[in-house]
Amino acid sequence: MAPAYKQRYYTPLEVEQHSSSKDIWVSFLGKVYNLTPLVNKYPGNILLKPILNAGGKDISHWFNTNGTNKSDFDPQIRTHIDPETGCEVPYTPQGRFIHIPLPTPVPPGGTTSVHPGGKMSRTVSDISPLRHVKFA
């Protein structure tokens, strides 16, 4: 029996063509994500700048992964130990972006908390409703 649909693969060149604020895709960790709905949700927000600059590119280097098994796969925003505080904070050299917490220090092994203005999250679960396909 034939599959109901054929798996679609995108080349880096195809992803690169979607780099405007009206049509923005990124690839990371083997998949392509359409971030246009996210950009439309926060029009003009300064925290979109790193995302808009990354449009049409691979952003896998922004993430760590836990485990190699797909059932263990949970990409997380990279973190580092702040040399001044000794606490774990998101590592965002490209600048803080939507859904990245303020650089409030978190002791190693600690958790983030909710701050005024939104949920604190380091996972990509905040963008899971977006359409994604396997990246070749």
Short mmCIF file of N, CA and C in Angstrom, two decimals:
data_model
loop_
_atom_site.label_atom_id
_atom_site.label_comp_id
_atom_site.label_asym_id
_atom_site.label_seq_id
_atom_site.Cartn_x
_atom_site.Cartn_y
_atom_site.Cartn_z
N MET A 1 0.84 -1.18 0.00
CA MET A 1 0.00 0.00 0.00
C MET A 1 0.89 1.25 0.00
N ALA A 2 0.59 2.19 -0.85
CA ALA A 2 1.39 3.42 -0.98
C ALA A 2 1.05 4.38 0.16
N PRO A 3 2.04 5.19 0.58
CA PRO A 3 1.75 6.18 1.63
C PRO A 3 0.75 7.21 1.12
N ALA A 4 0.02 7.81 2.06
CA ALA A 4 -1.02 8.79 1.72
C ALA A 4 -0.42 10.06 1.12
N TYR A 5 0.81 10.37 1.46
CA TYR A 5 1.47 11.56 0.93
C TYR A 5 2.95 11.28 0.77
N LYS A 6 3.57 12.05 -0.08
CA LYS A 6 5.01 11.93 -0.28
C LYS A 6 5.72 12.93 0.63
N GLN A 7 6.74 12.48 1.33
CA GLN A 7 7.51 13.36 2.21
C GLN A 7 8.17 14.45 1.39
N ARG A 8 8.05 15.69 1.83
CA ARG A 8 8.62 16.83 1.13
C ARG A 8 9.94 17.22 1.80
N TYR A 9 10.97 17.41 1.01
CA TYR A 9 12.26 17.86 1.49
C TYR A 9 12.56 19.22 0.88
N TYR A 10 13.17 20.10 1.67
CA TYR A 10 13.55 21.41 1.19
C TYR A 10 15.07 21.52 1.17
N THR A 11 15.57 22.15 0.13
CA THR A 11 17.01 22.40 0.05
C THR A 11 17.31 23.71 0.77
N PRO A 12 18.56 23.93 1.15
CA PRO A 12 18.92 25.22 1.76
C PRO A 12 18.55 26.40 0.87
N LEU A 13 18.67 26.24 -0.45
CA LEU A 13 18.32 27.32 -1.37
C LEU A 13 16.82 27.65 -1.30
N GLU A 14 15.98 26.62 -1.17
CA GLU A 14 14.54 26.85 -1.05
C GLU A 14 14.20 27.57 0.25
N VAL A 15 14.85 27.18 1.34
CA VAL A 15 14.61 27.82 2.63
C VAL A 15 15.07 29.27 2.57
N GLU A 16 16.20 29.51 1.93
CA GLU A 16 16.78 30.85 1.83
C GLU A 16 15.84 31.85 1.14
N GLN A 17 14.95 31.36 0.28
CA GLN A 17 14.01 32.24 -0.43
C GLN A 17 12.91 32.78 0.48
N HIS A 18 12.80 32.26 1.69
CA HIS A 18 11.76 32.68 2.63
C HIS A 18 12.42 33.45 3.77
N SER A 19 12.86 34.65 3.47
CA SER A 19 13.63 35.41 4.46
C SER A 19 13.07 36.81 4.72
N SER A 20 11.84 37.05 4.33
CA SER A 20 11.24 38.37 4.59
C SER A 20 10.29 38.27 5.78
N SER A 21 9.93 39.40 6.35
CA SER A 21 9.02 39.38 7.50
C SER A 21 7.63 38.91 7.10
N LYS A 22 7.30 38.94 5.84
CA LYS A 22 5.98 38.48 5.37
C LYS A 22 5.97 36.98 5.06
N ASP A 23 7.15 36.38 4.95
CA ASP A 23 7.27 34.95 4.63
C ASP A 23 8.63 34.50 5.14
N ILE A 24 8.67 34.01 6.38
CA ILE A 24 9.96 33.70 7.01
C ILE A 24 10.01 32.25 7.47
N TRP A 25 11.01 31.54 6.97
CA TRP A 25 11.27 30.17 7.39
C TRP A 25 12.68 30.12 7.98
N VAL A 26 12.88 29.19 8.89
CA VAL A 26 14.21 28.86 9.38
C VAL A 26 14.30 27.34 9.44
N SER A 27 15.51 26.84 9.42
CA SER A 27 15.69 25.40 9.62
C SER A 27 16.50 25.23 10.89
N PHE A 28 16.18 24.18 11.62
CA PHE A 28 17.03 23.78 12.73
C PHE A 28 16.78 22.35 13.08
N LEU A 29 17.90 21.69 13.38
CA LEU A 29 17.90 20.30 13.80
C LEU A 29 17.12 19.41 12.85
N GLY A 30 17.32 19.62 11.54
CA GLY A 30 16.77 18.74 10.53
C GLY A 30 15.36 19.03 10.08
N LYS A 31 14.76 20.12 10.53
CA LYS A 31 13.39 20.46 10.12
C LYS A 31 13.33 21.91 9.68
N VAL A 32 12.29 22.22 8.91
CA VAL A 32 12.06 23.59 8.46
C VAL A 32 10.81 24.10 9.15
N TYR A 33 10.90 25.31 9.70
CA TYR A 33 9.78 25.90 10.42
C TYR A 33 9.36 27.20 9.75
N ASN A 34 8.06 27.36 9.56
CA ASN A 34 7.50 28.60 9.04
C ASN A 34 7.22 29.49 10.24
N LEU A 35 8.00 30.55 10.42
CA LEU A 35 7.84 31.45 11.55
C LEU A 35 6.98 32.67 11.23
N THR A 36 6.38 32.69 10.04
CA THR A 36 5.54 33.82 9.65
C THR A 36 4.42 34.08 10.66
N PRO A 37 3.70 33.06 11.16
CA PRO A 37 2.66 33.34 12.16
C PRO A 37 3.21 33.98 13.44
N LEU A 38 4.39 33.59 13.85
CA LEU A 38 5.02 34.19 15.03
C LEU A 38 5.34 35.66 14.78
N VAL A 39 5.90 35.96 13.62
CA VAL A 39 6.23 37.34 13.28
C VAL A 39 4.95 38.18 13.18
N ASN A 40 3.90 37.61 12.62
CA ASN A 40 2.62 38.34 12.51
C ASN A 40 1.99 38.58 13.87
N LYS A 41 2.24 37.70 14.81
CA LYS A 41 1.67 37.83 16.16
C LYS A 41 2.29 38.99 16.93
N TYR A 42 3.56 39.32 16.64
CA TYR A 42 4.29 40.37 17.35
C TYR A 42 4.83 41.43 16.38
N PRO A 43 3.98 42.06 15.57
CA PRO A 43 4.50 43.01 14.57
C PRO A 43 5.24 44.18 15.23
N GLY A 44 6.41 44.49 14.69
CA GLY A 44 7.19 45.62 15.16
C GLY A 44 7.93 45.39 16.47
N ASN A 45 7.82 44.22 17.07
CA ASN A 45 8.48 43.95 18.35
C ASN A 45 9.99 43.86 18.12
N ILE A 46 10.75 44.59 18.93
CA ILE A 46 12.21 44.62 18.80
C ILE A 46 12.81 43.22 19.03
N LEU A 47 12.11 42.38 19.79
CA LEU A 47 12.62 41.03 20.05
C LEU A 47 12.53 40.12 18.82
N LEU A 48 11.93 40.60 17.74
CA LEU A 48 11.91 39.82 16.50
C LEU A 48 13.19 40.00 15.68
N LYS A 49 13.99 40.99 16.01
CA LYS A 49 15.17 41.29 15.20
C LYS A 49 16.07 40.07 14.96
N PRO A 50 16.46 39.31 16.00
CA PRO A 50 17.31 38.14 15.72
C PRO A 50 16.62 37.10 14.83
N ILE A 51 15.31 36.94 14.99
CA ILE A 51 14.57 35.99 14.17
C ILE A 51 14.53 36.47 12.72
N LEU A 52 14.24 37.75 12.53
CA LEU A 52 14.20 38.30 11.17
C LEU A 52 15.58 38.23 10.51
N ASN A 53 16.63 38.47 11.27
CA ASN A 53 17.99 38.36 10.72
C ASN A 53 18.35 36.93 10.35
N ALA A 54 17.71 35.96 11.00
CA ALA A 54 18.00 34.56 10.74
C ALA A 54 17.09 33.95 9.68
N GLY A 55 16.17 34.74 9.16
CA GLY A 55 15.23 34.22 8.15
C GLY A 55 15.95 33.58 6.98
N GLY A 56 15.48 32.41 6.59
CA GLY A 56 16.06 31.70 5.45
C GLY A 56 17.35 30.96 5.77
N LYS A 57 17.71 30.90 7.06
CA LYS A 57 18.98 30.27 7.45
C LYS A 57 18.75 29.14 8.45
N ASP A 58 19.81 28.40 8.70
CA ASP A 58 19.78 27.35 9.71
C ASP A 58 20.17 27.94 11.06
N ILE A 59 19.37 27.65 12.09
CA ILE A 59 19.65 28.18 13.43
C ILE A 59 19.91 27.05 14.44
N SER A 60 20.36 25.92 13.95
CA SER A 60 20.63 24.79 14.83
C SER A 60 21.62 25.14 15.94
N HIS A 61 22.55 26.04 15.64
CA HIS A 61 23.57 26.41 16.63
C HIS A 61 22.96 27.18 17.81
N TRP A 62 21.70 27.58 17.73
CA TRP A 62 21.03 28.25 18.84
C TRP A 62 20.58 27.25 19.90
N PHE A 63 20.60 25.95 19.59
CA PHE A 63 19.98 24.93 20.44
C PHE A 63 20.94 23.84 20.88
N ASN A 64 20.65 23.28 22.04
CA ASN A 64 21.25 22.03 22.51
C ASN A 64 20.19 20.96 22.31
N THR A 65 20.61 19.71 22.30
CA THR A 65 19.64 18.63 22.26
C THR A 65 19.90 17.71 23.43
N ASN A 66 18.85 17.09 23.91
CA ASN A 66 18.95 16.11 24.99
C ASN A 66 18.65 14.74 24.42
N GLY A 67 19.63 13.89 24.37
CA GLY A 67 19.42 12.53 23.87
C GLY A 67 19.53 12.45 22.37
N THR A 68 19.75 11.25 21.88
CA THR A 68 19.86 11.03 20.45
C THR A 68 18.65 10.27 19.92
N ASN A 69 17.88 9.67 20.80
CA ASN A 69 16.68 8.94 20.42
C ASN A 69 15.56 9.95 20.17
N LYS A 70 14.78 9.75 19.11
CA LYS A 70 13.70 10.70 18.80
C LYS A 70 12.72 10.85 19.95
N SER A 71 12.50 9.79 20.72
CA SER A 71 11.57 9.91 21.85
C SER A 71 12.17 10.78 22.97
N ASP A 72 13.52 10.90 23.01
CA ASP A 72 14.19 11.73 24.00
C ASP A 72 14.45 13.15 23.49
N PHE A 73 14.14 13.39 22.22
CA PHE A 73 14.51 14.64 21.57
C PHE A 73 13.74 15.81 22.16
N ASP A 74 14.45 16.72 22.76
CA ASP A 74 13.86 17.92 23.37
C ASP A 74 14.85 19.06 23.21
N PRO A 75 14.84 19.74 22.06
CA PRO A 75 15.81 20.81 21.87
C PRO A 75 15.58 21.95 22.85
N GLN A 76 16.65 22.47 23.37
CA GLN A 76 16.60 23.56 24.34
C GLN A 76 17.51 24.68 23.85
N ILE A 77 17.12 25.92 24.16
CA ILE A 77 17.98 27.06 23.85
C ILE A 77 19.29 26.87 24.61
N ARG A 78 20.40 27.13 23.96
CA ARG A 78 21.71 27.01 24.63
C ARG A 78 21.78 27.93 25.84
N THR A 79 22.50 27.49 26.82
CA THR A 79 22.72 28.31 28.01
C THR A 79 24.21 28.34 28.30
N HIS A 80 24.60 29.24 29.16
CA HIS A 80 25.99 29.29 29.62
C HIS A 80 25.99 29.82 31.05
N ILE A 81 27.11 29.67 31.71
CA ILE A 81 27.24 30.18 33.08
C ILE A 81 27.76 31.61 33.00
N ASP A 82 26.98 32.54 33.53
CA ASP A 82 27.36 33.94 33.55
C ASP A 82 28.59 34.10 34.44
N PRO A 83 29.70 34.64 33.92
CA PRO A 83 30.91 34.75 34.72
C PRO A 83 30.77 35.68 35.92
N GLU A 84 29.86 36.65 35.84
CA GLU A 84 29.69 37.59 36.95
C GLU A 84 28.84 37.02 38.08
N THR A 85 27.81 36.25 37.72
CA THR A 85 26.89 35.75 38.75
C THR A 85 27.10 34.27 39.06
N GLY A 86 27.74 33.54 38.14
CA GLY A 86 27.90 32.11 38.33
C GLY A 86 26.62 31.33 38.09
N CYS A 87 25.63 31.99 37.49
CA CYS A 87 24.33 31.35 37.25
C CYS A 87 24.13 31.04 35.77
N GLU A 88 23.27 30.07 35.51
CA GLU A 88 22.96 29.66 34.16
C GLU A 88 21.96 30.65 33.54
N VAL A 89 22.29 31.16 32.36
CA VAL A 89 21.42 32.09 31.64
C VAL A 89 21.38 31.68 30.17
N PRO A 90 20.31 32.05 29.43
CA PRO A 90 20.27 31.74 28.00
C PRO A 90 21.45 32.37 27.27
N TYR A 91 22.04 31.63 26.34
CA TYR A 91 23.16 32.13 25.55
C TYR A 91 22.59 32.60 24.22
N THR A 92 22.50 33.91 24.07
CA THR A 92 21.92 34.49 22.86
C THR A 92 22.82 35.60 22.31
N PRO A 93 23.96 35.24 21.73
CA PRO A 93 24.87 36.27 21.22
C PRO A 93 24.25 37.09 20.09
N GLN A 94 23.23 36.55 19.43
CA GLN A 94 22.55 37.28 18.37
C GLN A 94 21.51 38.24 18.93
N GLY A 95 21.30 38.23 20.24
CA GLY A 95 20.34 39.10 20.91
C GLY A 95 19.15 38.32 21.43
N ARG A 96 18.56 38.79 22.50
CA ARG A 96 17.38 38.13 23.07
C ARG A 96 16.25 38.19 22.05
N PHE A 97 15.44 37.13 21.99
CA PHE A 97 14.34 37.10 21.05
C PHE A 97 13.08 36.59 21.72
N ILE A 98 11.97 36.66 20.99
CA ILE A 98 10.66 36.27 21.51
C ILE A 98 10.75 34.92 22.21
N HIS A 99 10.13 34.79 23.36
CA HIS A 99 10.04 33.57 24.17
C HIS A 99 11.35 33.20 24.87
N ILE A 100 12.31 34.09 24.87
CA ILE A 100 13.54 33.88 25.63
C ILE A 100 13.42 34.74 26.88
N PRO A 101 13.63 34.16 28.04
CA PRO A 101 13.47 34.93 29.26
C PRO A 101 14.48 36.06 29.38
N LEU A 102 14.12 37.04 30.19
CA LEU A 102 15.08 38.08 30.53
C LEU A 102 16.30 37.41 31.14
N PRO A 103 17.46 38.03 31.06
CA PRO A 103 18.65 37.36 31.59
C PRO A 103 18.69 37.33 33.12
N THR A 104 17.62 36.81 33.69
CA THR A 104 17.56 36.62 35.13
C THR A 104 18.34 35.37 35.45
N PRO A 105 19.35 35.46 36.29
CA PRO A 105 20.17 34.28 36.56
C PRO A 105 19.37 33.13 37.16
N VAL A 106 19.72 31.93 36.75
CA VAL A 106 19.13 30.71 37.30
C VAL A 106 20.29 29.87 37.81
N PRO A 107 20.32 29.58 39.10
CA PRO A 107 21.41 28.75 39.61
C PRO A 107 21.44 27.41 38.88
N PRO A 108 22.62 26.83 38.65
CA PRO A 108 22.68 25.52 38.00
C PRO A 108 21.74 24.54 38.70
N GLY A 109 20.91 23.87 37.90
CA GLY A 109 19.93 22.93 38.43
C GLY A 109 18.65 23.60 38.87
N GLY A 110 18.58 24.93 38.81
CA GLY A 110 17.38 25.66 39.21
C GLY A 110 16.36 25.69 38.09
N THR A 111 15.27 26.41 38.32
CA THR A 111 14.23 26.54 37.31
C THR A 111 13.97 28.01 37.06
N THR A 112 13.32 28.30 35.93
CA THR A 112 12.94 29.67 35.65
C THR A 112 11.60 29.94 36.32
N SER A 113 11.24 31.21 36.42
CA SER A 113 9.95 31.57 37.00
C SER A 113 9.23 32.50 36.06
N VAL A 114 7.96 32.72 36.33
CA VAL A 114 7.17 33.60 35.48
C VAL A 114 7.42 35.04 35.89
N HIS A 115 7.72 35.88 34.92
CA HIS A 115 7.95 37.30 35.15
C HIS A 115 6.80 38.07 34.51
N PRO A 116 6.53 39.28 34.98
CA PRO A 116 5.49 40.08 34.32
C PRO A 116 5.77 40.18 32.83
N GLY A 117 4.75 39.96 32.05
CA GLY A 117 4.91 40.08 30.61
C GLY A 117 5.01 38.76 29.88
N GLY A 118 5.00 37.64 30.60
CA GLY A 118 4.98 36.40 29.84
C GLY A 118 5.62 35.21 30.47
N LYS A 119 5.42 34.10 29.81
CA LYS A 119 5.94 32.81 30.24
C LYS A 119 7.43 32.75 29.99
N MET A 120 8.15 32.18 30.92
CA MET A 120 9.58 31.98 30.76
C MET A 120 9.77 30.58 30.21
N SER A 121 10.43 30.47 29.09
CA SER A 121 10.58 29.16 28.48
C SER A 121 11.88 29.10 27.70
N ARG A 122 12.54 27.94 27.73
CA ARG A 122 13.74 27.74 26.93
C ARG A 122 13.53 26.65 25.90
N THR A 123 12.32 26.14 25.76
CA THR A 123 12.10 25.06 24.82
C THR A 123 11.49 25.58 23.53
N VAL A 124 11.51 24.76 22.50
CA VAL A 124 10.88 25.15 21.25
C VAL A 124 9.40 24.80 21.26
N SER A 125 8.87 24.33 22.38
CA SER A 125 7.45 23.98 22.44
C SER A 125 6.57 25.18 22.16
N ASP A 126 7.07 26.38 22.38
CA ASP A 126 6.29 27.57 22.11
C ASP A 126 6.02 27.76 20.62
N ILE A 127 6.80 27.13 19.77
CA ILE A 127 6.56 27.27 18.34
C ILE A 127 6.08 25.97 17.71
N SER A 128 5.70 25.00 18.52
CA SER A 128 5.29 23.70 17.99
C SER A 128 4.07 23.76 17.08
N PRO A 129 3.13 24.72 17.23
CA PRO A 129 2.01 24.73 16.30
C PRO A 129 2.40 25.09 14.88
N LEU A 130 3.60 25.61 14.69
CA LEU A 130 4.01 26.01 13.35
C LEU A 130 4.27 24.80 12.48
N ARG A 131 4.01 24.96 11.18
CA ARG A 131 4.21 23.88 10.23
C ARG A 131 5.70 23.59 10.08
N HIS A 132 6.05 22.34 10.08
CA HIS A 132 7.44 21.98 9.86
C HIS A 132 7.52 20.75 8.98
N VAL A 133 8.59 20.63 8.26
CA VAL A 133 8.84 19.50 7.39
C VAL A 133 10.29 19.10 7.51
N LYS A 134 10.59 17.89 7.10
CA LYS A 134 11.97 17.42 7.18
C LYS A 134 12.86 18.20 6.23
N PHE A 135 14.05 18.53 6.70
CA PHE A 135 15.03 19.31 5.93
C PHE A 135 16.09 18.37 5.39
N ALA A 136 16.34 18.45 4.10
CA ALA A 136 17.34 17.57 3.49
C ALA A 136 18.70 18.22 3.48
#
